[in-house]
């Protein structure tokens, strides 16, 4: 039989065999990478842990170029170095074969049950490596393998037993998830703040930094870190979200701030401001800086006005230019404050007779002499000013400032995922925020914070705090 006739006779059979083989191989790949039951590493952490660090080093969570850029920043290099040194101290005790095998994992969770009891969970990449993990020795650790997918290293037998006895259910198939996980997740329970101090420098510092969280009614928190080309995003959220309330949302007001400010801060209630001043030393120092600047240069007491204002109130500063953004209901208070300052430069003379019989002239501020120059700028704001100092009104909003006739307003930009908060179908009200350029103002800030181009923070109505660190 010649080749041509052979092919004509058996072509369909070969094509069917090829298609069947291709389908089988595709099915195998689909099962291996998408449908094969996988187990969430975080579910293997014992429930009574105090703090955990979940690190993903795959190229989707933290690309190599971005990792290099992050580690060029002294603050995160120090944090990374401390965490890495602590882990390496333990791992370096292992034989080289064990270290090399662990290096093939791209997903780890290091956790502490208490200062003397800790463990490491590592994702086993595939079944072939699972056999190697099972046959490899990890001296100094109590070890086990769960579902051929998770390596457990525990510092003692009791901890290992606790982990092995936990029920571990398969996670959802990967193809059902549309999220790319952040590269670092830190979870902490209230016991982490209340128990004895950790001697480890990183853990000890975290206890001090996060200590105020332990006074909340909600006990457990989750911290995630993610990055893009411009910024590092930090999200801190309570395990149980706060119940929904009718909180005043600051998001619409973020469209009317000074363009690219050195400093901006927004509050939606006097109670919130008072609480921050009592509990947050960093915020207190920042507020005192703003308040003293306005008083010394313009005799405006922002703290005094806050007690009478209808909220919200947002303050922004760029160089020597400042603005107060609020609602038009505060017009009378603002106008009186500004007139009181301007009247000092055009006093009226009042003759007085002193106790000794001599006559004198007393200079008194005369607010009645202040006549506003009214105008409308190109964006429709109705301005009232004297030598650039004054206020502007539009659509129920009021802006007071020292360059009121040259309003350069723009939506606040932070260059990270925080900017997308209000783009979701279900909006979470922003209840407070601040943004600051560490080198833009004469503020005493920790040296490592000055390595960021901008630091922004937003508190949300559900208890979340989101921060954005701009990368230079």
CSV table of C-alpha atoms in Angstrom, one decimal:
chain,number,residue,atom,x,y,z
A,1,UNK,CA,0.0,0.0,0.0
A,2,UNK,CA,1.5,3.3,-1.0
A,3,UNK,CA,1.7,6.2,1.5
A,4,UNK,CA,-1.0,8.2,-0.1
A,5,UNK,CA,-3.6,5.5,0.0
A,6,UNK,CA,-2.5,4.5,3.5
A,7,UNK,CA,-3.0,8.1,4.7
A,8,UNK,CA,-6.4,8.3,3.0
A,9,UNK,CA,-7.5,5.1,4.6
A,10,UNK,CA,-6.3,5.8,8.2
A,11,UNK,CA,-6.2,9.7,8.3
A,12,UNK,CA,-9.4,10.0,10.4
A,13,UNK,CA,-8.1,7.4,12.9
A,14,UNK,CA,-4.8,9.3,13.4
A,15,UNK,CA,-6.6,12.6,13.7
A,16,UNK,CA,-9.0,11.2,16.3
A,17,UNK,CA,-6.1,9.6,18.2
A,18,UNK,CA,-4.2,12.9,18.1
A,19,UNK,CA,-7.3,14.9,19.3
A,20,UNK,CA,-8.0,12.4,22.0
A,21,UNK,CA,-4.4,12.5,23.2
A,22,UNK,CA,-4.4,16.3,23.1
A,23,UNK,CA,-7.6,16.5,25.1
A,24,UNK,CA,-6.3,14.0,27.7
A,25,UNK,CA,-3.1,16.0,28.1
A,26,UNK,CA,-5.0,19.3,28.3
A,27,UNK,CA,-7.3,17.7,30.9
A,28,UNK,CA,-4.2,16.6,32.9
A,29,UNK,CA,-2.8,20.1,32.8
A,30,UNK,CA,-6.1,21.6,33.7
A,31,UNK,CA,-6.4,19.3,36.7
A,32,UNK,CA,-2.8,19.8,37.9
A,33,UNK,CA,-2.9,23.5,37.7
A,34,UNK,CA,-6.5,24.5,38.2
A,35,UNK,CA,-8.9,21.8,39.3
A,36,UNK,CA,-6.6,19.7,41.6
A,37,UNK,CA,-7.7,20.3,45.2
A,38,UNK,CA,-5.4,22.8,46.9
A,39,UNK,CA,-5.2,23.7,50.5
A,40,UNK,CA,-5.0,27.2,51.9
A,41,UNK,CA,-1.7,27.6,53.8
A,42,UNK,CA,-3.2,30.1,56.2
A,43,UNK,CA,-5.8,27.5,57.4
A,44,UNK,CA,-3.0,25.3,58.8
A,45,UNK,CA,-1.9,28.0,61.3
A,46,UNK,CA,-3.2,27.1,64.8
A,47,UNK,CA,-6.1,29.2,65.9
A,48,UNK,CA,-4.3,30.4,69.1
A,49,UNK,CA,-1.4,32.0,67.2
A,50,UNK,CA,-0.4,35.5,68.2
A,51,UNK,CA,1.2,36.8,65.0
A,52,UNK,CA,2.0,35.5,61.5
A,53,UNK,CA,3.9,36.6,58.4
A,54,UNK,CA,2.7,35.2,55.1
A,55,UNK,CA,5.2,35.8,52.3
A,56,UNK,CA,4.7,35.1,48.6
A,57,UNK,CA,7.8,35.4,46.4
A,58,UNK,CA,6.4,34.4,43.1
A,59,UNK,CA,6.7,36.8,40.2
A,60,UNK,CA,2.9,37.5,40.2
A,61,UNK,CA,2.9,38.8,43.8
A,62,UNK,CA,6.1,40.7,43.8
A,63,UNK,CA,8.0,41.0,40.4
A,64,UNK,CA,11.8,41.0,40.7
A,65,UNK,CA,12.2,44.6,39.6
A,66,UNK,CA,9.6,45.8,42.1
A,67,UNK,CA,11.3,43.8,44.9
A,68,UNK,CA,14.6,45.4,44.1
A,69,UNK,CA,13.0,48.9,44.2
A,70,UNK,CA,11.3,48.2,47.5
A,71,UNK,CA,14.5,47.0,49.1
A,72,UNK,CA,16.3,50.1,47.9
A,73,UNK,CA,14.1,51.9,50.5
A,74,UNK,CA,15.9,51.9,53.9
A,75,UNK,CA,12.8,51.5,55.9
A,76,UNK,CA,11.5,48.3,54.2
A,77,UNK,CA,15.0,47.0,53.7
A,78,UNK,CA,15.4,47.1,57.5
A,79,UNK,CA,12.1,45.4,58.1
A,80,UNK,CA,12.8,42.8,55.4
A,81,UNK,CA,16.4,42.3,56.7
A,82,UNK,CA,15.2,41.7,60.3
A,83,UNK,CA,12.6,39.2,59.2
A,84,UNK,CA,15.0,37.5,56.8
A,85,UNK,CA,17.7,37.3,59.4
A,86,UNK,CA,15.4,35.8,62.0
A,87,UNK,CA,14.3,33.2,59.5
A,88,UNK,CA,17.7,32.5,58.2
A,89,UNK,CA,19.1,32.0,61.7
A,90,UNK,CA,16.9,29.0,62.0
A,91,UNK,CA,17.2,27.8,58.4
A,92,UNK,CA,21.0,28.0,58.4
A,93,UNK,CA,21.0,25.4,61.1
A,94,UNK,CA,19.6,22.9,58.5
A,95,UNK,CA,21.7,20.8,56.1
A,96,UNK,CA,22.3,22.3,52.7
A,97,UNK,CA,20.0,19.8,51.1
A,98,UNK,CA,17.1,20.9,53.3
A,99,UNK,CA,17.8,24.6,52.6
A,100,UNK,CA,18.0,24.1,48.9
A,101,UNK,CA,14.7,22.2,48.9
A,102,UNK,CA,12.9,24.9,51.0
A,103,UNK,CA,14.2,27.5,48.5
A,104,UNK,CA,12.0,26.0,45.8
A,105,UNK,CA,8.9,27.0,47.7
A,106,UNK,CA,7.4,30.4,46.9
A,107,UNK,CA,4.8,30.6,49.6
A,108,UNK,CA,5.7,30.6,53.4
A,109,UNK,CA,4.0,31.5,56.7
A,110,UNK,CA,6.1,32.1,59.7
A,111,UNK,CA,4.1,32.3,62.9
A,112,UNK,CA,4.4,32.5,66.7
A,113,UNK,CA,2.0,30.9,69.2
A,114,UNK,CA,3.9,32.7,72.0
A,115,UNK,CA,7.6,33.8,72.3
A,116,UNK,CA,8.8,30.2,72.9
A,117,UNK,CA,6.6,28.4,70.5
A,118,UNK,CA,6.7,29.0,66.7
A,119,UNK,CA,6.5,27.3,63.4
A,120,UNK,CA,7.1,27.6,59.6
A,121,UNK,CA,4.6,26.4,56.9
A,122,UNK,CA,5.9,26.0,53.3
A,123,UNK,CA,3.8,25.2,50.2
A,124,UNK,CA,5.2,22.2,48.4
A,125,UNK,CA,5.1,23.1,44.6
A,126,UNK,CA,4.3,19.6,43.2
A,127,UNK,CA,3.9,15.9,43.9
A,128,UNK,CA,7.5,15.1,42.8
A,129,UNK,CA,8.9,17.5,45.3
A,130,UNK,CA,6.5,16.2,47.9
A,131,UNK,CA,8.4,12.9,47.9
A,132,UNK,CA,11.7,14.8,48.4
A,133,UNK,CA,10.3,16.8,51.2
A,134,UNK,CA,9.1,13.7,52.9
A,135,UNK,CA,12.5,12.0,52.6
A,136,UNK,CA,14.5,15.1,53.7
A,137,UNK,CA,15.6,15.7,57.3
A,138,UNK,CA,15.0,19.0,59.1
A,139,UNK,CA,17.1,18.7,62.3
A,140,UNK,CA,15.9,20.8,65.2
A,141,UNK,CA,12.3,20.9,64.0
A,142,UNK,CA,9.3,18.7,64.5
A,143,UNK,CA,8.1,17.9,61.0
A,144,UNK,CA,5.1,16.6,59.0
A,145,UNK,CA,3.5,16.9,55.6
A,146,UNK,CA,-0.2,17.7,55.1
A,147,UNK,CA,-2.0,16.5,52.0
A,148,UNK,CA,1.3,16.3,50.1
A,149,UNK,CA,1.1,20.0,49.7
A,150,UNK,CA,2.2,21.7,53.0
A,151,UNK,CA,5.4,21.2,54.9
A,152,UNK,CA,5.0,21.8,58.6
A,153,UNK,CA,8.1,22.7,60.8
A,154,UNK,CA,7.2,23.2,64.4
A,155,UNK,CA,9.5,24.2,67.3
A,156,UNK,CA,7.9,21.5,69.7
A,157,UNK,CA,5.8,18.3,69.6
A,158,UNK,CA,2.7,19.9,71.1
A,159,UNK,CA,2.6,22.6,68.4
A,160,UNK,CA,3.0,20.0,65.7
A,161,UNK,CA,0.2,17.9,67.2
A,162,UNK,CA,-2.1,20.9,67.2
A,163,UNK,CA,-1.5,21.7,63.5
A,164,UNK,CA,-1.9,18.0,62.4
A,165,UNK,CA,-5.2,17.7,64.3
A,166,UNK,CA,-6.8,20.7,62.6
A,167,UNK,CA,-9.4,20.1,59.9
A,168,UNK,CA,-8.1,21.4,56.6
A,169,UNK,CA,-10.7,21.8,53.8
A,170,UNK,CA,-9.8,22.2,50.1
A,171,UNK,CA,-9.6,25.8,48.9
A,172,UNK,CA,-11.6,27.0,45.9
A,173,UNK,CA,-10.2,26.0,42.5
A,174,UNK,CA,-7.7,28.6,41.4
A,175,UNK,CA,-9.6,29.6,38.2
A,176,UNK,CA,-12.5,30.9,40.4
A,177,UNK,CA,-10.2,33.6,41.9
A,178,UNK,CA,-9.7,36.9,40.2
A,179,UNK,CA,-7.4,38.3,42.9
A,180,UNK,CA,-3.6,38.5,42.8
A,181,UNK,CA,-2.5,38.1,46.4
A,182,UNK,CA,-0.3,40.7,48.1
A,183,UNK,CA,3.3,39.8,48.6
A,184,UNK,CA,3.1,40.0,52.4
A,185,UNK,CA,0.3,39.5,54.9
A,186,UNK,CA,0.7,40.0,58.6
A,187,UNK,CA,-2.1,38.7,60.9
A,188,UNK,CA,-2.2,39.6,64.6
A,189,UNK,CA,-4.5,38.6,67.4
A,190,UNK,CA,-5.1,40.6,70.6
A,191,UNK,CA,-3.0,38.2,72.6
A,192,UNK,CA,0.1,39.4,70.7
A,193,UNK,CA,-0.3,42.9,72.3
A,194,UNK,CA,-1.3,41.7,75.8
A,195,UNK,CA,1.2,38.9,76.5
A,196,UNK,CA,4.8,39.1,77.4
A,197,UNK,CA,7.2,41.1,75.2
A,198,UNK,CA,9.1,39.4,72.4
A,199,UNK,CA,12.9,39.7,72.4
A,200,UNK,CA,13.0,39.5,68.7
A,201,UNK,CA,13.6,43.2,67.5
A,202,UNK,CA,11.1,43.0,64.7
A,203,UNK,CA,8.3,41.5,66.9
A,204,UNK,CA,9.1,43.8,69.8
A,205,UNK,CA,8.9,46.9,67.6
A,206,UNK,CA,5.6,45.7,66.1
A,207,UNK,CA,4.1,45.2,69.6
A,208,UNK,CA,5.0,48.9,70.4
A,209,UNK,CA,3.8,50.3,67.0
A,210,UNK,CA,0.5,48.4,67.0
A,211,UNK,CA,-0.2,48.5,70.7
A,212,UNK,CA,-3.1,51.1,70.4
A,213,UNK,CA,-5.1,48.5,68.4
A,214,UNK,CA,-5.4,46.3,71.5
A,215,UNK,CA,-7.8,48.9,73.0
A,216,UNK,CA,-10.3,48.3,70.3
A,217,UNK,CA,-13.4,46.2,70.9
A,218,UNK,CA,-12.4,44.2,67.8
A,219,UNK,CA,-9.5,41.8,68.8
A,220,UNK,CA,-7.9,40.5,65.6
A,221,UNK,CA,-6.4,42.4,62.7
A,222,UNK,CA,-5.0,41.6,59.3
A,223,UNK,CA,-2.3,43.6,57.6
A,224,UNK,CA,-1.5,43.3,53.9
A,225,UNK,CA,1.3,44.9,51.9
A,226,UNK,CA,1.2,45.2,48.2
A,227,UNK,CA,3.1,47.3,45.6
A,228,UNK,CA,3.0,48.8,42.2
A,229,UNK,CA,5.5,50.8,40.2
A,230,UNK,CA,4.8,54.0,42.2
A,231,UNK,CA,3.8,53.1,45.7
A,232,UNK,CA,3.5,50.5,48.5
A,233,UNK,CA,0.0,50.0,49.8
A,234,UNK,CA,-0.7,48.9,53.4
A,235,UNK,CA,-4.2,47.8,54.4
A,236,UNK,CA,-5.1,47.2,58.0
A,237,UNK,CA,-8.5,45.7,58.7
A,238,UNK,CA,-10.3,44.2,61.7
A,239,UNK,CA,-11.2,40.6,61.5
A,240,UNK,CA,-14.9,41.6,62.0
A,241,UNK,CA,-15.8,44.8,60.1
A,242,UNK,CA,-17.6,47.5,62.0
A,243,UNK,CA,-21.3,47.7,61.5
A,244,UNK,CA,-22.4,50.0,58.7
A,245,UNK,CA,-23.3,53.5,59.8
A,246,UNK,CA,-24.4,56.8,58.2
A,247,UNK,CA,-21.0,58.3,58.5
A,248,UNK,CA,-20.2,61.5,56.7
A,249,UNK,CA,-18.1,60.5,53.6
A,250,UNK,CA,-15.1,62.7,52.8
A,251,UNK,CA,-14.6,61.3,49.3
A,252,UNK,CA,-16.6,64.0,47.4
A,253,UNK,CA,-14.5,66.7,49.1
A,254,UNK,CA,-11.2,65.3,47.9
A,255,UNK,CA,-11.9,66.8,44.5
A,256,UNK,CA,-11.4,70.4,45.8
A,257,UNK,CA,-8.0,70.3,47.5
A,258,UNK,CA,-5.0,72.3,46.5
A,259,UNK,CA,-3.2,70.7,43.6
A,260,UNK,CA,-0.4,68.4,44.7
A,261,UNK,CA,-0.3,69.6,48.4
A,262,UNK,CA,2.6,69.2,50.8
A,263,UNK,CA,0.1,68.5,53.5
A,264,UNK,CA,-3.6,67.7,53.6
A,265,UNK,CA,-5.8,66.5,56.4
A,266,UNK,CA,-9.6,65.8,56.6
A,267,UNK,CA,-11.9,65.0,59.5
A,268,UNK,CA,-15.7,64.4,59.6
A,269,UNK,CA,-16.4,65.0,63.3
A,270,UNK,CA,-15.2,66.9,66.3
A,271,UNK,CA,-15.3,63.6,68.3
A,272,UNK,CA,-12.9,62.0,65.8
A,273,UNK,CA,-10.5,64.9,66.1
A,274,UNK,CA,-10.6,64.9,69.9
A,275,UNK,CA,-10.1,61.1,70.0
A,276,UNK,CA,-7.0,61.3,67.7
A,277,UNK,CA,-5.5,64.2,69.8
A,278,UNK,CA,-5.9,62.1,72.9
A,279,UNK,CA,-4.6,58.7,71.6
A,280,UNK,CA,-2.2,59.5,68.7
A,281,UNK,CA,1.0,61.3,69.6
A,282,UNK,CA,2.1,61.6,65.9
A,283,UNK,CA,-1.2,63.1,64.9
A,284,UNK,CA,-1.1,65.5,67.9
A,285,UNK,CA,2.3,66.8,66.8
A,286,UNK,CA,1.1,67.3,63.3
A,287,UNK,CA,-2.1,69.1,64.4
A,288,UNK,CA,-0.1,71.4,66.7
A,289,UNK,CA,2.1,72.3,63.8
A,290,UNK,CA,-0.9,73.3,61.6
A,291,UNK,CA,-2.7,75.1,64.4
A,292,UNK,CA,0.4,77.2,65.5
A,293,UNK,CA,1.2,78.1,61.8
A,294,UNK,CA,-2.2,79.5,61.2
A,295,UNK,CA,-2.3,81.4,64.5
A,296,UNK,CA,1.2,82.9,64.4
A,297,UNK,CA,0.8,84.1,60.8
A,298,UNK,CA,-2.9,84.7,60.4
A,299,UNK,CA,-4.4,84.8,64.0
A,300,UNK,CA,-6.7,81.9,62.9
A,301,UNK,CA,-7.3,79.4,65.6
A,302,UNK,CA,-8.3,76.2,63.7
A,303,UNK,CA,-8.8,74.3,67.0
A,304,UNK,CA,-11.2,77.0,68.2
A,305,UNK,CA,-13.1,77.0,64.9
A,306,UNK,CA,-13.4,73.2,65.0
A,307,UNK,CA,-15.5,73.4,68.2
A,308,UNK,CA,-18.1,75.6,66.4
A,309,UNK,CA,-17.9,74.3,62.8
A,310,UNK,CA,-20.3,72.1,61.0
A,311,UNK,CA,-18.2,69.2,59.6
A,312,UNK,CA,-16.5,68.1,57.5
A,313,UNK,CA,-13.3,70.2,57.6
A,314,UNK,CA,-10.3,69.7,55.3
A,315,UNK,CA,-7.1,71.6,55.6
A,316,UNK,CA,-4.4,71.7,52.8
A,317,UNK,CA,-1.1,73.5,52.5
A,318,UNK,CA,1.4,73.9,49.7
A,319,UNK,CA,4.4,76.0,50.5
A,320,UNK,CA,3.1,79.2,52.0
A,321,UNK,CA,-0.4,78.7,50.4
A,322,UNK,CA,-3.1,77.2,52.6
A,323,UNK,CA,-6.8,76.5,52.4
A,324,UNK,CA,-9.6,75.4,54.6
A,325,UNK,CA,-12.4,73.4,52.8
A,326,UNK,CA,-15.8,73.0,54.5
A,327,UNK,CA,-19.5,73.5,54.0
A,328,UNK,CA,-21.1,76.9,53.3
A,329,UNK,CA,-23.0,76.7,56.6
A,330,UNK,CA,-19.7,77.8,58.2
A,331,UNK,CA,-19.6,81.1,56.2
A,332,UNK,CA,-20.4,83.4,59.2
A,333,UNK,CA,-17.7,81.9,61.4
A,334,UNK,CA,-15.1,82.1,58.6
A,335,UNK,CA,-16.0,85.6,57.6
A,336,UNK,CA,-15.9,86.9,61.2
A,337,UNK,CA,-12.5,85.3,61.7
A,338,UNK,CA,-11.0,86.7,58.6
A,339,UNK,CA,-12.5,90.2,59.2
A,340,UNK,CA,-11.1,90.2,62.7
A,341,UNK,CA,-7.6,89.6,61.3
A,342,UNK,CA,-7.9,92.2,58.5
A,343,UNK,CA,-9.4,94.8,60.8
A,344,UNK,CA,-6.1,95.1,62.7
A,345,UNK,CA,-4.6,96.9,59.7
A,346,UNK,CA,-7.3,99.6,59.5
A,347,UNK,CA,-8.1,100.4,63.1
A,348,UNK,CA,-10.4,103.2,64.2
A,349,UNK,CA,-9.2,105.8,66.7
A,350,UNK,CA,-11.1,106.2,70.0
A,351,UNK,CA,-10.2,109.1,72.3
A,352,UNK,CA,-9.9,108.0,76.0
A,353,UNK,CA,-9.2,109.8,79.2
A,354,UNK,CA,-6.7,108.0,81.4
A,355,UNK,CA,-7.1,107.8,85.3
A,356,UNK,CA,-4.4,110.4,85.8
A,357,UNK,CA,-6.4,112.9,83.6
A,358,UNK,CA,-4.3,112.7,80.5
A,359,UNK,CA,-5.9,112.0,77.1
A,360,UNK,CA,-4.9,109.2,74.8
A,361,UNK,CA,-5.9,107.6,71.6
A,362,UNK,CA,-6.9,103.9,71.6
A,363,UNK,CA,-6.7,102.0,68.3
A,364,UNK,CA,-9.5,99.4,67.9
A,365,UNK,CA,-10.0,96.9,65.1
A,366,UNK,CA,-13.0,98.0,63.0
A,367,UNK,CA,-14.5,95.1,61.2
A,368,UNK,CA,-17.1,97.4,59.6
A,369,UNK,CA,-14.4,98.9,57.4
A,370,UNK,CA,-13.7,95.6,55.7
A,371,UNK,CA,-15.3,95.5,52.3
A,372,UNK,CA,-14.9,92.3,50.3
A,373,UNK,CA,-13.9,92.5,46.6
A,374,UNK,CA,-16.3,90.1,44.9
A,375,UNK,CA,-15.5,88.2,41.8
A,376,UNK,CA,-16.2,84.9,40.0
A,377,UNK,CA,-13.3,82.7,38.9
A,378,UNK,CA,-13.2,80.6,35.7
A,379,UNK,CA,-14.4,77.5,37.6
A,380,UNK,CA,-17.5,79.2,38.9
A,381,UNK,CA,-16.4,79.9,42.5
A,382,UNK,CA,-17.7,83.2,43.9
A,383,UNK,CA,-14.8,84.8,45.7
A,384,UNK,CA,-14.7,87.4,48.5
A,385,UNK,CA,-11.3,88.8,49.2
A,386,UNK,CA,-9.0,91.5,50.5
A,387,UNK,CA,-5.4,91.2,49.2
A,388,UNK,CA,-5.9,87.5,48.3
A,389,UNK,CA,-7.1,86.6,51.8
A,390,UNK,CA,-10.8,85.6,51.8
A,391,UNK,CA,-13.2,82.8,51.0
A,392,UNK,CA,-15.1,81.3,48.0
A,393,UNK,CA,-18.5,79.7,47.7
A,394,UNK,CA,-19.9,77.2,45.2
A,395,UNK,CA,-22.6,74.5,45.4
A,396,UNK,CA,-22.8,74.5,49.2
A,397,UNK,CA,-19.1,74.4,49.7
A,398,UNK,CA,-16.8,77.0,51.2
A,399,UNK,CA,-13.0,77.5,50.7
A,400,UNK,CA,-11.0,79.9,52.9
A,401,UNK,CA,-7.4,80.7,52.0
A,402,UNK,CA,-4.6,83.2,51.6
A,403,UNK,CA,-4.6,82.9,47.7
A,404,UNK,CA,-8.3,82.7,47.2
A,405,UNK,CA,-8.3,84.5,43.8
A,406,UNK,CA,-5.8,81.9,42.4
A,407,UNK,CA,-7.5,78.7,43.3
A,408,UNK,CA,-5.6,75.7,41.8
A,409,UNK,CA,-7.8,72.8,42.8
A,410,UNK,CA,-7.5,69.2,41.8
A,411,UNK,CA,-8.6,65.7,43.0
A,412,UNK,CA,-6.2,64.2,45.6
A,413,UNK,CA,-3.9,61.7,43.9
A,414,UNK,CA,-2.0,59.1,45.9
A,415,UNK,CA,-0.8,56.8,43.0
A,416,UNK,CA,-1.8,53.4,44.6
A,417,UNK,CA,-4.8,51.2,45.0
A,418,UNK,CA,-6.3,53.5,47.7
A,419,UNK,CA,-7.3,55.7,44.8
A,420,UNK,CA,-9.7,53.0,43.7
A,421,UNK,CA,-11.6,52.7,47.0
A,422,UNK,CA,-14.5,54.8,45.8
A,423,UNK,CA,-14.7,53.2,42.4
A,424,UNK,CA,-16.3,50.1,43.7
A,425,UNK,CA,-20.1,49.5,43.2
A,426,UNK,CA,-20.5,49.6,47.0
A,427,UNK,CA,-18.7,52.6,48.4
A,428,UNK,CA,-17.1,52.6,51.8
A,429,UNK,CA,-17.2,56.1,53.3
A,430,UNK,CA,-13.9,57.7,54.1
A,431,UNK,CA,-14.1,59.0,57.7
A,432,UNK,CA,-10.7,60.6,57.9
A,433,UNK,CA,-7.5,61.1,56.0
A,434,UNK,CA,-4.1,62.7,55.8
A,435,UNK,CA,-1.4,63.0,53.1
A,436,UNK,CA,2.0,64.5,53.6
A,437,UNK,CA,5.3,65.0,51.7
A,438,UNK,CA,7.9,64.1,54.4
A,439,UNK,CA,10.4,66.6,53.1
A,440,UNK,CA,7.9,69.3,52.1
A,441,UNK,CA,7.3,70.7,55.6
A,442,UNK,CA,9.5,71.5,58.5
A,443,UNK,CA,8.2,68.6,60.6
A,444,UNK,CA,10.3,66.3,62.7
A,445,UNK,CA,9.8,62.9,61.1
A,446,UNK,CA,11.7,59.7,61.5
A,447,UNK,CA,14.7,59.6,59.1
A,448,UNK,CA,13.5,56.5,57.4
A,449,UNK,CA,10.1,58.0,56.6
A,450,UNK,CA,11.8,60.8,54.7
A,451,UNK,CA,12.8,58.2,52.1
A,452,UNK,CA,9.2,58.2,50.7
A,453,UNK,CA,7.9,60.8,48.3
A,454,UNK,CA,4.5,61.0,49.9
A,455,UNK,CA,2.7,59.2,52.8
A,456,UNK,CA,-1.1,59.0,52.7
A,457,UNK,CA,-3.6,57.3,55.1
A,458,UNK,CA,-7.4,56.9,55.0
A,459,UNK,CA,-9.7,55.6,57.7
A,460,UNK,CA,-12.8,53.9,56.4
A,461,UNK,CA,-16.2,53.5,58.0
A,462,UNK,CA,-15.8,49.7,58.3
A,463,UNK,CA,-12.8,50.0,60.6
A,464,UNK,CA,-10.1,49.7,57.9
A,465,UNK,CA,-7.0,51.8,57.7
A,466,UNK,CA,-5.3,52.1,54.3
A,467,UNK,CA,-1.9,53.7,53.8
A,468,UNK,CA,0.1,54.5,50.7
A,469,UNK,CA,3.9,55.1,50.7
A,470,UNK,CA,5.0,56.8,47.6
A,471,UNK,CA,8.3,55.3,46.2
A,472,UNK,CA,10.9,57.7,44.9
